[in-house]
Short mmCIF file of C-alpha atoms in Angstrom, two decimals:
data_model
loop_
_atom_site.label_atom_id
_atom_site.label_comp_id
_atom_site.label_asym_id
_atom_site.label_seq_id
_atom_site.Cartn_x
_atom_site.Cartn_y
_atom_site.Cartn_z
CA MET A 1072 56.65 113.50 120.71
CA TYR A 1073 57.78 109.96 121.96
CA LYS A 1074 60.32 108.07 119.99
CA ALA A 1075 57.96 105.05 119.56
CA GLY A 1076 55.54 103.42 117.20
CA LEU A 1077 51.86 103.72 117.31
CA VAL A 1078 50.20 100.70 115.54
CA LEU A 1079 46.46 100.93 114.75
CA GLU A 1080 44.65 97.83 113.62
CA GLY A 1081 41.61 98.15 111.26
CA GLY A 1082 38.18 96.40 111.90
CA GLY A 1083 35.56 98.38 110.12
CA MET A 1084 33.18 100.13 112.47
CA LYS A 1085 34.94 98.41 115.48
CA GLY A 1086 37.58 101.11 114.83
CA VAL A 1087 35.51 103.55 116.99
CA PHE A 1088 37.42 101.81 119.93
CA THR A 1089 40.55 103.22 118.34
CA ALA A 1090 38.90 106.62 117.94
CA GLY A 1091 38.20 106.62 121.70
CA VAL A 1092 41.80 105.78 122.49
CA LEU A 1093 43.18 108.58 120.13
CA ASP A 1094 40.95 111.15 121.55
CA PHE A 1095 42.40 110.50 125.06
CA LEU A 1096 45.92 110.59 123.58
CA MET A 1097 45.02 114.00 122.16
CA ASP A 1098 43.62 115.14 125.52
CA LYS A 1099 46.93 114.23 127.10
CA LYS A 1100 48.99 115.71 124.10
CA ILE A 1101 50.63 112.46 123.54
CA MET A 1102 52.23 112.09 120.03
CA PHE A 1103 54.41 109.30 118.46
CA SER A 1104 57.31 109.59 115.98
CA ASP A 1105 55.96 106.68 113.79
CA ILE A 1106 52.38 105.77 113.19
CA TYR A 1107 51.14 102.81 111.32
CA GLY A 1108 47.35 102.77 110.32
CA VAL A 1109 45.56 99.83 108.64
CA SER A 1110 42.06 100.36 107.07
CA ALA A 1111 39.80 102.01 109.69
CA GLY A 1112 43.03 102.57 111.77
CA ALA A 1113 44.52 104.56 108.78
CA CYS A 1114 41.30 106.76 108.48
CA HIS A 1115 41.29 107.52 112.26
CA MET A 1116 45.05 108.14 112.25
CA THR A 1117 44.64 111.16 110.00
CA SER A 1118 42.32 113.00 112.48
CA TYR A 1119 44.59 112.26 115.24
CA ILE A 1120 47.59 113.73 113.44
CA SER A 1121 45.48 116.87 112.46
CA GLY A 1122 44.58 117.18 116.06
CA GLN A 1123 40.85 117.16 115.52
CA ARG A 1124 39.48 115.71 118.60
CA GLY A 1125 36.11 113.95 118.19
CA ARG A 1126 36.32 114.00 114.40
CA ALA A 1127 36.98 110.24 113.92
CA PHE A 1128 33.92 109.34 115.92
CA ASP A 1129 31.70 112.00 114.34
CA VAL A 1130 32.58 110.80 110.87
CA SER A 1131 31.78 107.22 111.94
CA VAL A 1132 28.31 108.07 113.21
CA ASP A 1133 26.96 111.39 111.91
CA TYR A 1134 25.95 110.10 108.35
CA LEU A 1135 24.65 106.56 109.19
CA ASP A 1136 21.10 107.57 108.20
CA THR A 1137 22.21 109.07 104.84
CA ARG A 1138 21.01 106.89 102.13
CA TRP A 1139 24.23 107.01 100.05
CA TYR A 1140 26.80 106.94 102.83
CA CYS A 1141 26.96 103.18 103.65
CA SER A 1142 24.19 101.25 101.84
CA LEU A 1143 23.21 98.52 99.33
CA PRO A 1144 22.36 101.06 96.76
CA SER A 1145 25.86 102.46 97.04
CA LEU A 1146 27.30 99.11 96.65
CA LEU A 1147 25.19 98.20 93.50
CA THR A 1148 25.69 101.56 91.73
CA THR A 1149 29.41 102.32 92.62
CA GLY A 1150 30.83 98.99 93.66
CA ASN A 1151 31.56 100.46 97.03
CA LEU A 1152 29.49 99.82 100.26
CA PHE A 1153 30.80 103.15 101.65
CA ASN A 1154 30.32 105.90 98.98
CA THR A 1155 33.66 107.05 98.27
CA ASP A 1156 32.67 110.44 96.90
CA ILE A 1157 31.02 111.13 100.29
CA VAL A 1158 33.54 109.51 102.57
CA TYR A 1159 36.71 110.83 100.87
CA GLY A 1160 35.25 114.00 99.15
CA LEU A 1161 32.06 115.61 100.57
CA ILE A 1162 32.81 114.89 104.29
CA PRO A 1163 36.50 116.15 104.55
CA ASP A 1164 35.90 118.87 102.09
CA GLU A 1165 32.65 120.30 103.38
CA LEU A 1166 30.65 118.42 105.92
CA ASN A 1167 33.46 117.91 108.62
CA PRO A 1168 36.42 119.74 107.08
CA PHE A 1169 39.77 118.27 107.52
CA ASP A 1170 42.72 120.32 108.91
CA HIS A 1171 45.38 119.76 106.12
CA ASP A 1172 47.54 122.39 107.42
CA THR A 1173 47.94 120.87 110.85
CA PHE A 1174 48.38 117.35 109.43
CA GLU A 1175 51.28 118.59 107.28
CA LYS A 1176 53.15 120.09 110.12
CA TYR A 1177 53.35 116.64 111.81
CA GLU A 1178 57.15 115.99 112.27
CA GLY A 1179 57.03 112.28 112.55
CA ARG A 1180 56.18 109.61 109.96
CA ALA A 1181 52.78 108.24 109.23
CA PHE A 1182 52.47 105.05 107.20
CA VAL A 1183 49.37 103.51 105.62
CA VAL A 1184 49.28 99.80 104.95
CA VAL A 1185 47.80 98.61 101.61
CA THR A 1186 47.82 95.19 99.87
CA ASP A 1187 49.12 94.86 96.35
CA VAL A 1188 46.69 92.60 94.58
CA VAL A 1189 49.16 91.35 92.11
CA THR A 1190 51.89 90.33 94.49
CA GLY A 1191 49.81 89.86 97.64
CA LYS A 1192 52.40 91.68 99.69
CA PRO A 1193 51.77 94.55 102.09
CA GLU A 1194 53.08 98.04 101.21
CA TYR A 1195 53.72 100.73 103.82
CA ILE A 1196 53.15 103.95 102.12
CA ARG A 1197 54.31 107.11 103.83
CA LEU A 1198 51.68 109.75 104.19
CA ARG A 1199 52.82 113.18 104.13
CA SER A 1200 49.52 114.86 103.36
CA CYS A 1201 45.92 113.90 102.69
CA ARG A 1202 45.57 115.60 99.41
CA GLY A 1203 45.17 114.18 95.90
CA ARG A 1204 46.69 110.75 95.56
CA ASN A 1205 47.34 110.42 99.18
CA MET A 1206 43.50 110.22 99.82
CA ASP A 1207 43.53 107.37 97.33
CA VAL A 1208 46.09 105.64 99.40
CA ILE A 1209 43.93 106.00 102.55
CA ARG A 1210 40.87 104.78 100.48
CA ALA A 1211 42.88 101.76 99.42
CA SER A 1212 43.76 100.71 102.83
CA ALA A 1213 40.07 100.55 103.61
CA SER A 1214 38.81 98.79 100.51
CA LEU A 1215 37.57 95.41 101.67
CA PRO A 1216 37.17 92.62 99.20
CA PHE A 1217 33.59 92.05 97.92
CA VAL A 1218 32.33 95.35 99.24
CA ALA A 1219 34.77 97.85 97.72
CA ARG A 1220 36.50 98.24 94.36
CA MET A 1221 40.28 97.94 93.94
CA VAL A 1222 42.15 101.46 94.12
CA GLU A 1223 44.73 102.24 91.62
CA VAL A 1224 47.64 104.32 92.85
CA ASP A 1225 50.63 105.16 90.65
CA GLY A 1226 49.66 102.37 88.20
CA ARG A 1227 49.27 99.67 91.02
CA LYS A 1228 46.07 98.15 92.32
CA TYR A 1229 45.47 97.77 95.92
CA LEU A 1230 43.02 96.52 98.47
CA ASP A 1231 42.63 96.67 102.35
CA GLY A 1232 45.94 96.57 104.25
CA GLY A 1233 44.46 94.12 106.71
CA ILE A 1234 44.42 91.33 104.19
CA SER A 1235 48.10 91.11 104.24
CA ASP A 1236 49.33 92.79 107.48
CA ALA A 1237 46.45 93.36 109.97
CA ILE A 1238 48.69 94.46 112.84
CA PRO A 1239 51.92 96.02 111.42
CA LEU A 1240 53.91 95.75 114.77
CA GLU A 1241 56.68 93.85 113.03
CA ARG A 1242 57.14 96.72 110.49
CA SER A 1243 57.44 99.23 113.38
CA LEU A 1244 60.04 97.00 115.07
CA MET A 1245 61.97 96.74 111.82
CA ASP A 1246 61.91 100.59 111.56
CA GLY A 1247 63.75 100.86 114.89
CA ASN A 1248 60.78 101.42 117.40
CA ASP A 1249 61.68 99.38 120.38
CA LYS A 1250 58.68 100.69 122.16
CA ASN A 1251 55.14 100.51 120.65
CA LEU A 1252 51.54 101.28 121.69
CA VAL A 1253 49.46 98.68 119.77
CA VAL A 1254 45.66 99.44 119.60
CA LEU A 1255 43.54 96.53 118.69
CA THR A 1256 40.00 96.44 117.90
CA LYS A 1257 39.24 92.75 118.87
CA GLU A 1258 38.62 91.76 122.48
CA VAL A 1259 40.79 89.90 124.88
CA GLY A 1260 40.94 86.20 123.89
CA TYR A 1261 39.78 86.78 120.23
CA GLN A 1262 40.91 84.29 117.71
CA ARG A 1263 40.13 84.61 114.00
CA THR A 1264 38.32 81.68 112.48
CA PRO A 1265 38.74 80.38 108.98
CA ILE A 1266 36.57 81.76 106.12
CA SER A 1267 33.72 79.49 104.92
CA ALA A 1268 34.16 77.32 101.81
CA HIS A 1269 31.21 79.47 100.38
CA GLU A 1270 33.15 82.63 101.05
CA LEU A 1271 36.39 81.10 99.55
CA ALA A 1272 34.51 79.98 96.39
CA GLY A 1273 33.12 83.52 95.91
CA LEU A 1274 36.64 85.09 96.34
CA LYS A 1275 38.12 82.69 93.82
CA ILE A 1276 35.46 83.78 91.28
CA ARG A 1277 35.59 87.51 92.16
CA TYR A 1278 39.36 87.63 92.14
CA ALA A 1279 40.20 85.04 89.55
CA ALA A 1280 42.70 87.32 87.89
CA TYR A 1281 44.35 88.13 91.21
CA PRO A 1282 44.87 84.69 92.90
CA ASN A 1283 47.15 86.13 95.68
CA VAL A 1284 43.92 87.94 97.00
CA TRP A 1285 42.02 84.77 97.66
CA LYS A 1286 45.11 82.91 98.81
CA LEU A 1287 45.67 85.56 101.44
CA MET A 1288 42.09 85.39 102.49
CA ARG A 1289 42.11 81.71 102.66
CA ASN A 1290 45.09 81.69 105.36
CA ARG A 1291 44.21 85.08 106.84
CA ASP A 1292 43.16 83.37 110.19
CA ILE A 1293 46.44 81.51 110.60
CA ARG A 1294 48.48 84.70 109.98
CA TYR A 1295 46.28 86.80 112.20
CA ASN A 1296 46.39 84.44 115.09
CA ARG A 1297 50.15 84.12 114.80
CA GLN A 1298 50.46 87.91 114.90
CA LEU A 1299 48.44 87.94 118.14
CA GLY A 1300 50.90 85.48 119.59
CA HIS A 1301 53.88 87.62 118.48
CA ILE A 1302 52.24 90.59 120.24
CA THR A 1303 51.95 88.66 123.40
CA ASP A 1304 55.68 88.00 123.19
CA MET A 1305 56.46 91.53 122.50
CA GLU A 1306 54.45 92.59 125.54
CA LYS A 1307 56.35 90.34 127.75
CA GLU A 1308 59.70 91.72 126.33
CA GLY A 1309 58.61 95.38 126.85
CA ARG A 1310 58.55 96.08 123.17
CA ALA A 1311 54.60 96.51 122.99
CA PHE A 1312 51.97 98.07 125.20
CA VAL A 1313 48.52 96.83 124.13
CA LEU A 1314 45.26 98.49 124.43
CA ARG A 1315 42.16 96.57 123.31
CA PRO A 1316 38.49 96.01 124.28
CA GLN A 1317 38.05 93.82 127.28
CA HIS A 1318 34.77 92.25 126.40
CA LYS A 1319 33.15 91.26 123.07
CA SER A 1320 30.99 94.12 122.05
CA ASN A 1321 27.63 94.49 120.15
CA THR A 1322 29.33 96.47 117.38
CA LYS A 1323 29.74 94.61 114.07
CA ARG A 1324 32.26 95.21 111.51
CA ILE A 1325 29.59 97.05 109.58
CA ASP A 1326 27.20 98.62 112.03
CA LYS A 1327 24.74 101.36 111.74
CA ASP A 1328 23.49 101.52 115.27
CA PRO A 1329 25.07 104.70 116.81
CA GLU A 1330 24.47 103.55 120.34
CA HIS A 1331 26.54 100.45 119.67
CA LEU A 1332 29.33 102.67 118.31
CA ARG A 1333 29.18 105.16 121.15
CA VAL A 1334 29.61 102.44 123.80
CA LEU A 1335 32.69 100.97 121.95
CA TYR A 1336 34.13 104.42 121.50
CA GLU A 1337 33.78 105.30 125.27
CA GLU A 1338 35.27 101.86 126.04
CA GLY A 1339 38.38 103.02 123.90
CA TYR A 1340 38.55 106.22 125.71
CA SER A 1341 38.27 104.57 129.25
CA GLU A 1342 40.81 101.88 128.61
CA ALA A 1343 43.42 104.44 127.66
CA GLU A 1344 42.44 106.60 130.67
CA LYS A 1345 42.69 103.54 132.96
CA HIS A 1346 46.10 102.63 131.77
CA TYR A 1347 47.46 106.07 131.37
CA ASP A 1348 49.96 106.12 134.29
CA GLU A 1349 51.16 102.60 133.19
CA LEU A 1350 51.62 103.92 129.66
CA MET A 1351 53.63 106.89 130.77
CA ARG A 1352 56.03 104.80 132.67
CA TYR A 1353 56.45 102.49 129.76
CA LEU A 1354 57.07 105.31 127.29
CA GLU A 1355 59.41 107.36 129.55
CA SER A 1356 61.37 104.36 130.90
#
């Protein structure tokens, strides 16, 4: 286990790039002392810690044709585009069983990033297992505005962690990790653009009782692009090693084309493989 941080960005279905990177790390038996997962990154983090190679990708693609897995009917009837009973119940419990015992033997620290809808602040909740309320924490981190309901954990309401801290490198640095592997799901040169006036108006209506939610979304592009600049600085200082897609992919944030997802997954694996020697020199120096 390396004394270093592993920072995993979200990105919806684009997270299959991260799944590819993590499978390569598993193949090389590389583990980190601190892991920070946001949204899809938090979901894929769990299969990495449980040592279940291929599971993160399989869960992403195996149920795309299932009517209730990710669909408009699910959104209209449950308030969640991704049916939570399937994603956080049926799949890990029965269809693709999660290895709880291996996860709970992990000797490092795993953190899931969520956004408190009242304060608008990110919270970094340590995940010691994936049972009970801990599964609600993971679900909260991946609950996007509009297409997912808020998740209540310990009396507090949360939404997607990416709203408040999309790339929690700063948190890892604050925790004492002078070396970090940062896995991004956006391609080289990506810059987030502002949300439209139409989207902002919808957010103000939907989250009228939680103004910090729409305020965060209003300025999300500024904060995200600033984080990218910070990551570039940390790369130059040797405090971050970054893996990301090299080209814009066909994969959308919500994508039901398995071939799109496979191509992006394979790019994640190949990028990690391509930079393996460099990464080892970085971690071991």
